[in-house]
Tab-separated table of C-alpha atoms in Angstrom:
chain	number	residue	atom	x	y	z
A	1	MET	CA	107.754	98.356	95.034
A	2	SER	CA	105.678	98.110	92.122
A	3	MET	CA	105.538	101.083	90.343
A	4	TYR	CA	102.565	103.942	92.041
A	5	ARG	CA	100.182	101.134	94.223
A	6	ARG	CA	97.967	101.590	96.313
A	7	ARG	CA	97.992	99.799	99.663
A	8	PHE	CA	94.775	99.009	102.535
A	9	LEU	CA	95.517	99.408	106.554
A	10	THR	CA	93.559	97.959	108.999
A	11	ALA	CA	93.047	99.420	111.398
A	12	GLY	CA	92.039	98.886	115.181
A	13	GLY	CA	92.199	99.556	118.528
A	14	ALA	CA	92.711	102.064	120.918
A	15	ALA	CA	94.776	105.151	120.064
A	16	VAL	CA	98.369	105.234	121.235
A	17	ALA	CA	99.571	108.165	120.079
A	18	VAL	CA	98.237	110.933	121.222
A	19	THR	CA	96.471	113.780	120.197
A	20	VAL	CA	97.788	116.934	121.289
A	21	GLY	CA	97.822	121.167	120.163
A	22	ALA	CA	100.781	123.706	120.120
A	23	ARG	CA	101.276	127.117	119.509
A	24	THR	CA	102.455	129.204	116.523
A	25	ALA	CA	105.668	129.818	115.606
A	26	GLY	CA	106.978	132.619	113.715
A	27	ALA	CA	109.317	132.212	110.247
A	28	SER	CA	112.084	132.305	112.400
A	29	ALA	CA	113.970	131.329	115.317
A	30	SER	CA	113.170	134.016	118.810
A	31	ALA	CA	113.128	133.753	122.230
A	32	ASP	CA	109.997	132.440	123.779
A	33	SER	CA	109.275	134.992	126.345
A	34	THR	CA	105.654	133.398	127.599
A	35	THR	CA	106.457	130.816	128.052
A	36	ASN	CA	106.377	130.349	131.555
A	37	ALA	CA	104.257	133.207	132.707
A	38	ALA	CA	103.946	133.464	135.889
A	39	ALA	CA	100.560	132.509	135.587
A	40	SER	CA	101.122	129.837	134.002
A	41	PRO	CA	98.256	127.468	131.891
A	42	SER	CA	97.124	123.535	133.911
A	43	PRO	CA	99.066	121.169	130.824
A	44	ASN	CA	97.199	119.709	128.116
A	45	ILE	CA	99.975	117.494	127.234
A	46	THR	CA	101.918	115.006	129.751
A	47	VAL	CA	105.251	114.062	129.127
A	48	ASP	CA	106.912	111.256	132.074
A	49	PHE	CA	110.018	111.437	131.558
A	50	THR	CA	111.166	109.464	133.919
A	51	LYS	CA	109.282	106.068	132.650
A	52	VAL	CA	109.741	103.963	129.479
A	53	LEU	CA	106.636	103.028	126.922
A	54	THR	CA	108.894	100.942	124.474
A	55	LYS	CA	112.297	100.188	123.580
A	56	VAL	CA	112.874	101.929	119.991
A	57	ASP	CA	113.482	99.039	117.309
A	58	PRO	CA	117.162	98.602	116.111
A	59	LEU	CA	116.631	99.979	112.355
A	60	GLY	CA	114.692	103.045	113.873
A	61	ILE	CA	113.449	105.022	111.001
A	62	GLY	CA	115.118	104.585	106.814
A	63	TRP	CA	113.224	104.544	104.272
A	64	THR	CA	114.023	102.416	100.190
A	65	CYS	CA	116.442	102.807	97.657
A	66	SER	CA	114.400	101.828	94.829
A	67	THR	CA	117.154	101.384	92.172
A	68	TYR	CA	115.131	103.658	89.379
A	69	LYS	CA	117.663	105.809	88.005
A	70	GLY	CA	114.293	108.476	87.416
A	71	GLY	CA	113.876	110.009	84.049
A	72	THR	CA	117.280	111.599	84.140
A	73	GLY	CA	119.706	108.428	84.891
A	74	ALA	CA	121.186	110.388	87.835
A	75	ALA	CA	118.580	109.537	90.577
A	76	ASN	CA	120.167	107.033	92.443
A	77	ILE	CA	122.617	106.609	94.739
A	78	ASN	CA	125.062	104.693	91.995
A	79	ALA	CA	124.627	107.408	89.576
A	80	SER	CA	125.277	110.457	91.436
A	81	ALA	CA	127.254	111.517	94.652
A	82	THR	CA	124.987	114.588	95.052
A	83	TRP	CA	121.858	112.361	94.898
A	84	LYS	CA	123.229	109.959	98.133
A	85	ALA	CA	124.264	113.711	99.791
A	86	THR	CA	121.524	114.166	99.463
A	87	LEU	CA	119.762	111.077	101.688
A	88	ALA	CA	123.138	110.622	103.671
A	89	ALA	CA	121.620	114.420	105.224
A	90	LEU	CA	118.759	112.029	106.694
A	91	GLY	CA	120.724	110.325	109.113
A	92	ALA	CA	118.171	107.437	108.661
A	93	GLY	CA	118.963	104.824	110.731
A	94	HIS	CA	118.629	101.744	107.907
A	95	VAL	CA	118.675	101.313	104.049
A	96	ARG	CA	115.562	98.870	102.271
A	97	ILE	CA	117.467	97.919	99.501
A	98	PRO	CA	116.025	94.895	96.668
A	99	LEU	CA	118.815	92.521	95.151
A	100	ARG	CA	119.060	89.493	93.605
A	101	TRP	CA	121.569	87.186	93.768
A	102	ASN	CA	121.239	86.491	89.866
A	103	HIS	CA	124.562	82.951	89.611
A	104	GLY	CA	127.089	85.244	92.249
A	105	ASP	CA	127.035	88.125	89.986
A	106	PRO	CA	124.834	90.349	92.386
A	107	GLY	CA	122.212	93.808	91.641
A	108	SER	CA	119.047	95.098	91.648
A	109	SER	CA	115.958	92.931	91.566
A	110	ALA	CA	113.460	95.620	90.663
A	111	GLY	CA	111.218	95.573	88.222
A	112	GLY	CA	112.260	97.497	85.608
A	113	ALA	CA	115.833	98.050	87.279
A	114	GLN	CA	116.967	94.898	87.087
A	115	THR	CA	120.887	95.158	87.130
A	116	SER	CA	124.384	92.716	87.872
A	117	GLY	CA	127.431	93.695	89.364
A	118	ASP	CA	126.638	96.399	91.101
A	119	ALA	CA	124.828	94.969	94.457
A	120	ASP	CA	128.422	95.734	96.104
A	121	THR	CA	128.969	99.536	95.152
A	122	TYR	CA	124.987	99.810	96.580
A	123	ILE	CA	125.834	97.983	99.975
A	124	LYS	CA	129.487	100.494	100.295
A	125	ASN	CA	127.005	104.021	99.630
A	126	ILE	CA	123.974	103.150	102.402
A	127	ARG	CA	126.700	102.082	104.844
A	128	GLY	CA	129.027	105.244	103.308
A	129	MET	CA	125.546	107.524	104.479
A	130	GLY	CA	126.219	106.080	108.277
A	131	ALA	CA	122.885	103.820	107.409
A	132	LEU	CA	122.628	99.668	108.193
A	133	PRO	CA	122.272	97.850	104.688
A	134	PHE	CA	118.480	96.103	104.759
A	135	VAL	CA	118.627	93.876	101.483
A	136	ILE	CA	115.927	92.057	100.005
A	137	TYR	CA	116.439	88.853	99.061
A	138	GLY	CA	114.508	89.215	95.415
A	139	GLY	CA	114.170	86.249	92.488
A	140	ASP	CA	116.576	86.673	89.779
A	141	SER	CA	113.382	87.143	87.613
A	142	SER	CA	110.254	89.160	89.312
A	143	ASP	CA	110.378	89.999	92.934
A	144	ASN	CA	109.673	85.743	94.259
A	145	GLY	CA	109.939	84.075	91.089
A	146	GLY	CA	113.216	81.110	92.022
A	147	LEU	CA	113.757	82.217	95.265
A	148	ASN	CA	115.419	79.138	96.663
A	149	GLY	CA	117.660	78.204	99.697
A	150	SER	CA	120.632	77.447	98.330
A	151	ASP	CA	121.143	80.990	95.891
A	152	ALA	CA	119.855	82.853	99.542
A	153	ALA	CA	122.801	81.180	101.322
A	154	ALA	CA	124.711	82.120	98.615
A	155	PHE	CA	124.317	85.192	99.240
A	156	VAL	CA	124.256	85.637	102.668
A	157	ALA	CA	127.886	84.337	102.842
A	158	HIS	CA	128.860	86.608	100.275
A	159	TYR	CA	128.673	89.235	102.919
A	160	ASN	CA	128.837	87.863	106.079
A	161	GLY	CA	131.166	84.923	105.018
A	162	ALA	CA	135.062	85.211	104.554
A	163	GLY	CA	135.647	88.116	102.749
A	164	GLY	CA	132.203	89.387	103.404
A	165	SER	CA	133.906	92.562	104.602
A	166	ALA	CA	135.125	93.263	101.326
A	167	ASN	CA	131.286	92.912	99.510
A	168	GLY	CA	130.513	96.094	102.041
A	169	GLY	CA	129.216	92.983	104.146
A	170	PRO	CA	128.145	92.188	106.840
A	171	VAL	CA	124.526	92.034	106.759
A	172	LYS	CA	122.390	91.140	109.516
A	173	TYR	CA	119.102	92.615	108.502
A	174	TRP	CA	116.970	90.565	105.345
A	175	VAL	CA	114.279	89.887	103.799
A	176	ILE	CA	112.962	87.972	102.145
A	177	GLY	CA	110.277	88.619	98.671
A	178	ASN	CA	108.475	91.338	98.290
A	179	GLU	CA	104.376	91.264	98.346
A	180	PRO	CA	103.772	87.679	96.948
A	181	ASP	CA	99.914	88.532	97.801
A	182	VAL	CA	100.176	90.628	94.743
A	183	SER	CA	103.265	89.197	92.520
A	184	GLY	CA	103.224	84.400	92.749
A	185	GLY	CA	101.061	83.763	94.834
A	186	THR	CA	100.951	82.750	98.923
A	187	SER	CA	100.920	79.262	98.886
A	188	ALA	CA	104.308	79.132	96.441
A	189	TYR	CA	105.678	81.174	99.033
A	190	LEU	CA	105.017	80.054	102.541
A	191	SER	CA	106.019	77.000	100.945
A	192	ALA	CA	109.521	77.522	99.371
A	193	LEU	CA	109.661	80.189	103.034
A	194	PRO	CA	111.386	77.621	106.056
A	195	GLY	CA	113.727	76.722	103.549
A	196	ILE	CA	115.335	79.909	102.783
A	197	VAL	CA	115.014	80.854	106.344
A	198	SER	CA	117.403	77.977	107.369
A	199	ALA	CA	119.586	77.719	104.574
A	200	MET	CA	120.251	81.855	105.353
A	201	HIS	CA	120.907	81.045	109.039
A	202	GLY	CA	122.980	77.973	108.035
A	203	ALA	CA	125.010	80.457	106.608
A	204	ASP	CA	125.049	83.220	109.211
A	205	PRO	CA	122.707	82.218	112.590
A	206	SER	CA	123.104	85.360	113.869
A	207	VAL	CA	121.478	87.373	110.642
A	208	VAL	CA	117.661	87.939	111.424
A	209	ILE	CA	115.049	88.113	108.845
A	210	SER	CA	111.705	89.562	107.684
A	211	ALA	CA	108.848	88.403	105.988
A	212	PRO	CA	106.352	88.427	104.053
A	213	ALA	CA	106.638	91.842	103.033
A	214	ALA	CA	103.032	91.320	103.187
A	215	ALA	CA	101.608	94.495	100.406
A	216	TRP	CA	98.821	95.347	102.934
A	217	PHE	CA	98.310	94.090	106.286
A	218	ASP	CA	96.838	90.166	105.199
A	219	THR	CA	96.613	88.878	108.871
A	220	GLY	CA	95.811	85.316	106.656
A	221	LEU	CA	100.212	85.471	105.557
A	222	LEU	CA	101.464	87.581	108.113
A	223	GLN	CA	99.975	84.221	110.650
A	224	ALA	CA	101.220	81.959	108.468
A	225	ALA	CA	104.606	82.962	107.972
A	226	ALA	CA	104.284	83.957	112.000
A	227	THR	CA	104.601	80.047	112.053
A	228	ILE	CA	108.176	79.199	110.199
A	229	ASP	CA	111.034	79.098	112.885
A	230	GLY	CA	113.167	81.269	112.055
A	231	VAL	CA	111.034	84.548	110.758
A	232	GLY	CA	112.590	87.140	113.023
A	233	ILE	CA	110.435	90.317	112.027
A	234	LEU	CA	106.973	90.292	110.785
A	235	SER	CA	105.942	92.926	108.371
A	236	TYR	CA	104.235	94.924	105.567
A	237	HIS	CA	103.343	97.877	103.334
A	238	ALA	CA	100.759	100.427	103.330
A	239	TYR	CA	99.993	103.552	101.788
A	240	ASN	CA	97.306	104.132	103.256
A	241	GLY	CA	97.708	108.108	103.264
A	242	GLY	CA	94.053	109.587	101.831
A	243	ASP	CA	91.694	107.106	102.442
A	244	ALA	CA	88.810	108.379	104.245
A	245	ALA	CA	89.398	109.054	107.534
A	246	PRO	CA	89.421	113.469	109.018
A	247	GLY	CA	91.674	114.957	106.877
A	248	GLY	CA	92.137	112.302	104.439
A	249	PHE	CA	94.507	110.871	107.591
A	250	PRO	CA	94.711	107.382	108.256
A	251	ASN	CA	92.937	106.595	111.650
A	252	GLU	CA	94.375	108.005	114.597
A	253	SER	CA	95.121	104.575	116.381
A	254	ALA	CA	95.601	101.666	112.563
A	255	TYR	CA	100.059	101.767	112.784
A	256	HIS	CA	100.346	101.059	115.799
A	257	ALA	CA	97.476	98.572	116.394
A	258	ASN	CA	99.168	96.902	114.139
A	259	ILE	CA	101.906	96.312	115.062
A	260	ALA	CA	100.448	95.196	118.496
A	261	THR	CA	98.913	92.935	116.371
A	262	LEU	CA	101.806	91.664	115.350
A	263	LYS	CA	102.720	90.843	118.532
A	264	THR	CA	100.156	88.412	119.158
A	265	TYR	CA	101.508	86.813	116.659
A	266	LYS	CA	104.808	86.369	116.960
A	267	PRO	CA	106.187	87.590	120.197
A	268	GLY	CA	109.601	88.720	120.902
A	269	VAL	CA	110.797	89.339	116.978
A	270	LEU	CA	111.079	92.255	115.071
A	271	TYR	CA	107.594	94.723	113.169
A	272	GLY	CA	108.262	96.555	110.994
A	273	VAL	CA	106.095	98.753	108.454
A	274	GLU	CA	109.049	98.332	105.725
A	275	GLU	CA	107.070	100.005	102.552
A	276	ALA	CA	104.475	103.367	103.603
A	277	ASN	CA	103.491	106.559	101.456
A	278	TRP	CA	100.441	109.009	100.467
A	279	HIS	CA	99.243	106.551	97.825
A	280	TYR	CA	99.682	107.471	94.683
A	281	VAL	CA	96.253	108.500	92.682
A	282	GLY	CA	96.499	110.193	89.150
A	283	GLY	CA	99.334	112.750	91.385
A	284	ALA	CA	97.560	113.962	93.593
A	285	ALA	CA	98.461	116.666	95.196
A	286	GLU	CA	98.739	115.659	98.360
A	287	PHE	CA	102.360	114.277	97.967
A	288	PHE	CA	103.647	117.734	97.189
A	289	ASP	CA	102.649	119.996	100.351
A	290	TRP	CA	102.023	119.708	103.840
A	291	HIS	CA	99.874	116.290	104.055
A	292	ASN	CA	102.767	113.441	103.179
A	293	THR	CA	104.889	115.417	104.954
A	294	CYS	CA	102.721	115.400	108.095
A	295	PHE	CA	101.431	111.871	106.863
A	296	ILE	CA	104.985	110.759	107.393
A	297	ALA	CA	105.944	112.703	110.417
A	298	ASP	CA	102.717	110.472	111.940
A	299	ALA	CA	103.140	107.031	110.770
A	300	ALA	CA	106.660	107.212	111.432
A	301	GLY	CA	105.957	108.230	115.070
A	302	GLN	CA	103.019	105.453	115.422
A	303	VAL	CA	105.005	103.387	114.337
A	304	LEU	CA	107.983	103.585	116.236
A	305	SER	CA	105.580	104.086	120.049
A	306	ALA	CA	104.610	100.883	119.116
A	307	GLY	CA	107.675	99.349	118.790
A	308	GLY	CA	108.600	98.666	115.232
A	309	HIS	CA	110.711	100.569	112.370
A	310	PHE	CA	109.597	102.200	109.969
A	311	THR	CA	110.596	102.013	106.531
A	312	GLN	CA	109.541	104.687	103.636
A	313	TYR	CA	108.721	104.123	99.768
A	314	SER	CA	111.163	105.755	98.563
A	315	ASP	CA	114.352	107.680	97.304
A	316	SER	CA	113.332	107.517	93.610
A	317	ASN	CA	110.313	106.200	92.212
A	318	GLY	CA	108.172	109.543	90.615
A	319	PRO	CA	105.701	110.864	93.171
A	320	LEU	CA	106.119	108.312	95.780
A	321	GLY	CA	110.149	109.122	96.120
A	322	LEU	CA	112.229	111.477	98.469
A	323	LEU	CA	113.509	114.223	95.746
A	324	ASN	CA	112.561	114.285	92.457
A	325	ASP	CA	114.140	112.467	90.465
A	326	GLY	CA	113.484	114.198	87.431
A	327	GLY	CA	110.374	112.048	85.827
A	328	GLY	CA	107.759	115.156	86.204
A	329	GLN	CA	103.911	113.910	87.159
A	330	GLY	CA	104.062	117.499	89.234
A	331	GLN	CA	107.242	117.110	91.024
A	332	PRO	CA	108.239	120.800	91.978
A	333	GLY	CA	111.176	121.839	92.006
A	334	PRO	CA	114.754	120.343	89.884
A	335	LEU	CA	116.511	117.213	90.130
A	336	GLY	CA	116.897	116.746	93.748
A	337	THR	CA	114.758	118.641	95.469
A	338	PRO	CA	113.838	116.957	98.119
A	339	LEU	CA	110.096	116.342	98.330
A	340	PRO	CA	107.849	116.967	101.642
A	341	ALA	CA	108.411	113.540	102.725
A	342	TYR	CA	111.682	114.270	102.569
A	343	TRP	CA	110.691	116.675	105.744
A	344	GLY	CA	108.547	114.396	107.663
A	345	LEU	CA	111.622	111.564	107.787
A	346	GLY	CA	113.091	114.860	109.048
A	347	ILE	CA	111.052	115.913	111.927
A	348	TRP	CA	112.602	112.307	113.317
A	349	THR	CA	116.259	111.844	112.189
A	350	GLY	CA	116.726	115.714	113.413
A	351	MET	CA	118.864	115.629	109.733
A	352	ALA	CA	122.082	113.641	110.366
A	353	GLY	CA	122.619	115.950	114.038
A	354	GLN	CA	121.280	119.183	113.087
A	355	PHE	CA	118.675	118.672	115.915
A	356	LYS	CA	117.480	115.345	118.147
A	357	LYS	CA	116.981	112.201	116.913
A	358	TYR	CA	114.911	109.846	118.013
A	359	SER	CA	116.606	107.992	120.592
A	360	ALA	CA	116.805	104.340	122.257
A	361	ALA	CA	113.506	104.386	123.386
A	362	MET	CA	110.234	105.725	123.587
A	363	VAL	CA	108.823	107.825	126.919
A	364	PRO	CA	104.660	108.259	127.595
A	365	VAL	CA	102.575	110.953	126.245
A	366	THR	CA	99.200	111.650	127.722
A	367	SER	CA	96.629	114.445	126.291
A	368	THR	CA	93.221	115.992	127.642
A	369	LEU	CA	92.900	117.368	123.720
A	370	ALA	CA	90.197	115.677	121.789
A	371	GLY	CA	90.240	114.081	118.387
A	372	THR	CA	92.665	112.540	116.231
A	373	ALA	CA	93.585	115.392	114.540
A	374	VAL	CA	97.102	116.367	116.238
A	375	SER	CA	99.438	114.185	116.905
A	376	ALA	CA	102.056	113.833	119.967
A	377	PHE	CA	104.909	111.122	120.197
A	378	ALA	CA	108.607	111.120	123.140
A	379	CYS	CA	111.946	109.953	122.985
A	380	ASP	CA	114.058	110.276	126.172
A	381	ASN	CA	116.637	112.282	125.198
A	382	GLY	CA	114.119	115.224	125.423
A	383	LYS	CA	112.519	115.116	122.298
A	384	VAL	CA	109.289	115.437	121.249
A	385	VAL	CA	107.077	115.718	117.913
A	386	LEU	CA	104.025	117.487	117.255
A	387	VAL	CA	102.160	117.031	114.123
A	388	ASN	CA	99.663	119.197	112.979
A	389	LYS	CA	97.195	117.842	110.046
A	390	GLN	CA	94.426	120.470	110.628
A	391	ALA	CA	93.486	123.862	108.765
A	392	ALA	CA	94.166	125.952	112.315
A	393	ALA	CA	97.318	126.351	114.860
A	394	GLN	CA	96.731	124.869	118.513
A	395	PRO	CA	97.968	125.764	121.506
A	396	ALA	CA	100.110	123.324	123.931
A	397	VAL	CA	101.399	123.431	127.386
A	398	ILE	CA	103.412	120.869	127.708
A	399	GLY	CA	103.737	119.756	131.284
A	400	LEU	CA	107.197	117.376	131.884
A	401	VAL	CA	107.249	114.362	133.918
A	402	GLY	CA	111.114	114.491	135.532
A	403	ARG	CA	112.052	117.496	133.737
A	404	THR	CA	111.780	120.738	135.657
A	405	SER	CA	114.314	123.239	134.019
A	406	GLY	CA	116.653	123.747	131.110
A	407	THR	CA	116.685	125.075	127.190
A	408	TYR	CA	114.694	123.934	124.217
A	409	GLU	CA	114.619	124.108	120.793
A	410	VAL	CA	111.713	124.722	118.179
A	411	TRP	CA	112.264	123.071	114.785
A	412	ALA	CA	110.007	122.999	112.399
A	413	THR	CA	108.795	121.949	109.036
A	414	GLN	CA	107.380	124.664	106.321
A	415	PRO	CA	103.754	123.842	106.308
A	416	GLY	CA	103.745	126.569	103.125
A	417	SER	CA	107.061	125.751	101.328
A	418	PRO	CA	106.718	122.481	101.722
A	419	THR	CA	109.905	121.354	100.294
A	420	ALA	CA	111.806	124.109	101.653
A	421	PRO	CA	114.072	122.962	104.952
A	422	ILE	CA	113.439	122.264	108.929
A	423	HIS	CA	113.984	125.472	110.488
A	424	LYS	CA	114.719	126.571	113.753
A	425	VAL	CA	111.988	128.277	114.719
A	426	ALA	CA	111.911	129.142	118.714
A	427	PHE	CA	114.159	129.319	121.609
A	428	GLY	CA	113.611	129.516	125.521
A	429	GLN	CA	114.310	128.513	128.632
A	430	TYR	CA	111.462	126.846	131.191
A	431	SER	CA	111.249	125.944	134.813
A	432	GLY	CA	108.821	124.945	136.481
A	433	SER	CA	108.647	121.514	134.262
A	434	GLN	CA	106.074	123.365	131.546
A	435	ILE	CA	106.363	124.394	128.043
A	436	SER	CA	103.865	126.523	126.159
A	437	TYR	CA	104.006	126.338	122.141
A	438	THR	CA	101.294	126.849	119.566
A	439	VAL	CA	101.942	124.527	116.770
A	440	PRO	CA	100.804	125.563	113.197
A	441	ALA	CA	98.522	124.358	110.820
A	442	GLY	CA	99.608	121.511	108.790
A	443	THR	CA	102.769	121.324	110.555
A	444	ALA	CA	104.757	118.657	112.108
A	445	VAL	CA	107.911	120.574	114.571
A	446	SER	CA	110.296	118.646	116.875
A	447	VAL	CA	110.660	119.671	120.694
A	448	ASP	CA	114.342	119.349	121.006
A	449	ILE	CA	113.853	119.941	125.439
A	450	SER	CA	117.468	119.699	127.535
């Protein structure tokens, strides 16, 4: 959660987020008269709604409340009802937030934004947005400074014990500390971790605890945390958008492969990429154009399809934010303008009911197309997400196993106006278990099939 960091992602393994193509949509919604032409081409994508690829992690897709307040002091869910409402409109599954116990007067634990007495307001506001609160138990003086079992147990009891509902509780999901591999040292962190985990479970056996919140895919730290009884989530951070790869995007298989690796370290728990964004390099233009929209949409899909949860960083932190926080550095529009990453999450969340949200299970997708520039993912509720990360529109013919006929809608991001809302670009009827559509260049779309 440091200001403007770059994180690296270890790549490896086979791609599961399959590559696909699609067909260009217009600027406004229209019926697609070519979808079911008499001589339909063969599918180049197949979605199998009769099988389950993986259950979706209960935390799903969310974002981090940095607790920073931006250049105006209003870029914060506690400080601004408008800020809160714009973020609530995403309909995210969870909101991750750094908090400290602070001798019973809890507040933000974020470096440069430490507060006292406002933690409960944050939790209540997160609940009011319809999201699960995901609390980082941070040190009173720094991310990991002074973490201990006594404070951790008291913090859990504050929300989950008698009277905890009045404080905004209960809080089921917790993270212990933040990025010990760059702040405080892994040895001290790992030494303290078993006692902290035990104390938190002593206060409430039902809590699910994430560790080590590694600053990158730090295999040594992750494997060490996996051996500790009671660690229920293995988590790491990745700021690698724009790293060397075709088109400036991460290796197609990297996110999925890393979640798969975590499963070998400790089977049967949860797994998360709990901070992710384009990396910060001197105010890189890609933060503010279609690149970040497509990066966030693609990375979230890779993590979700591997069975993990995905957390964007963050709501307010200059270019790393979901909204313009008034801090300058090239952020487009006035205070509160949604930045491209916002719409990358929104293509998955469905914008709080505007269109389909990711569902409880991912289903298998296969493709005959080559390359890694376009990705496809699908959910068991009929939501198919296609992400075109290249400069040319791509025609897709989607074959639907388990669905014969019905209706569909297509919702798309706007690469030419990357701060503009997701909009409906096409709708129609399909038959013969097939839909054809073309995804424009630099666009993420949700094909919602009924």
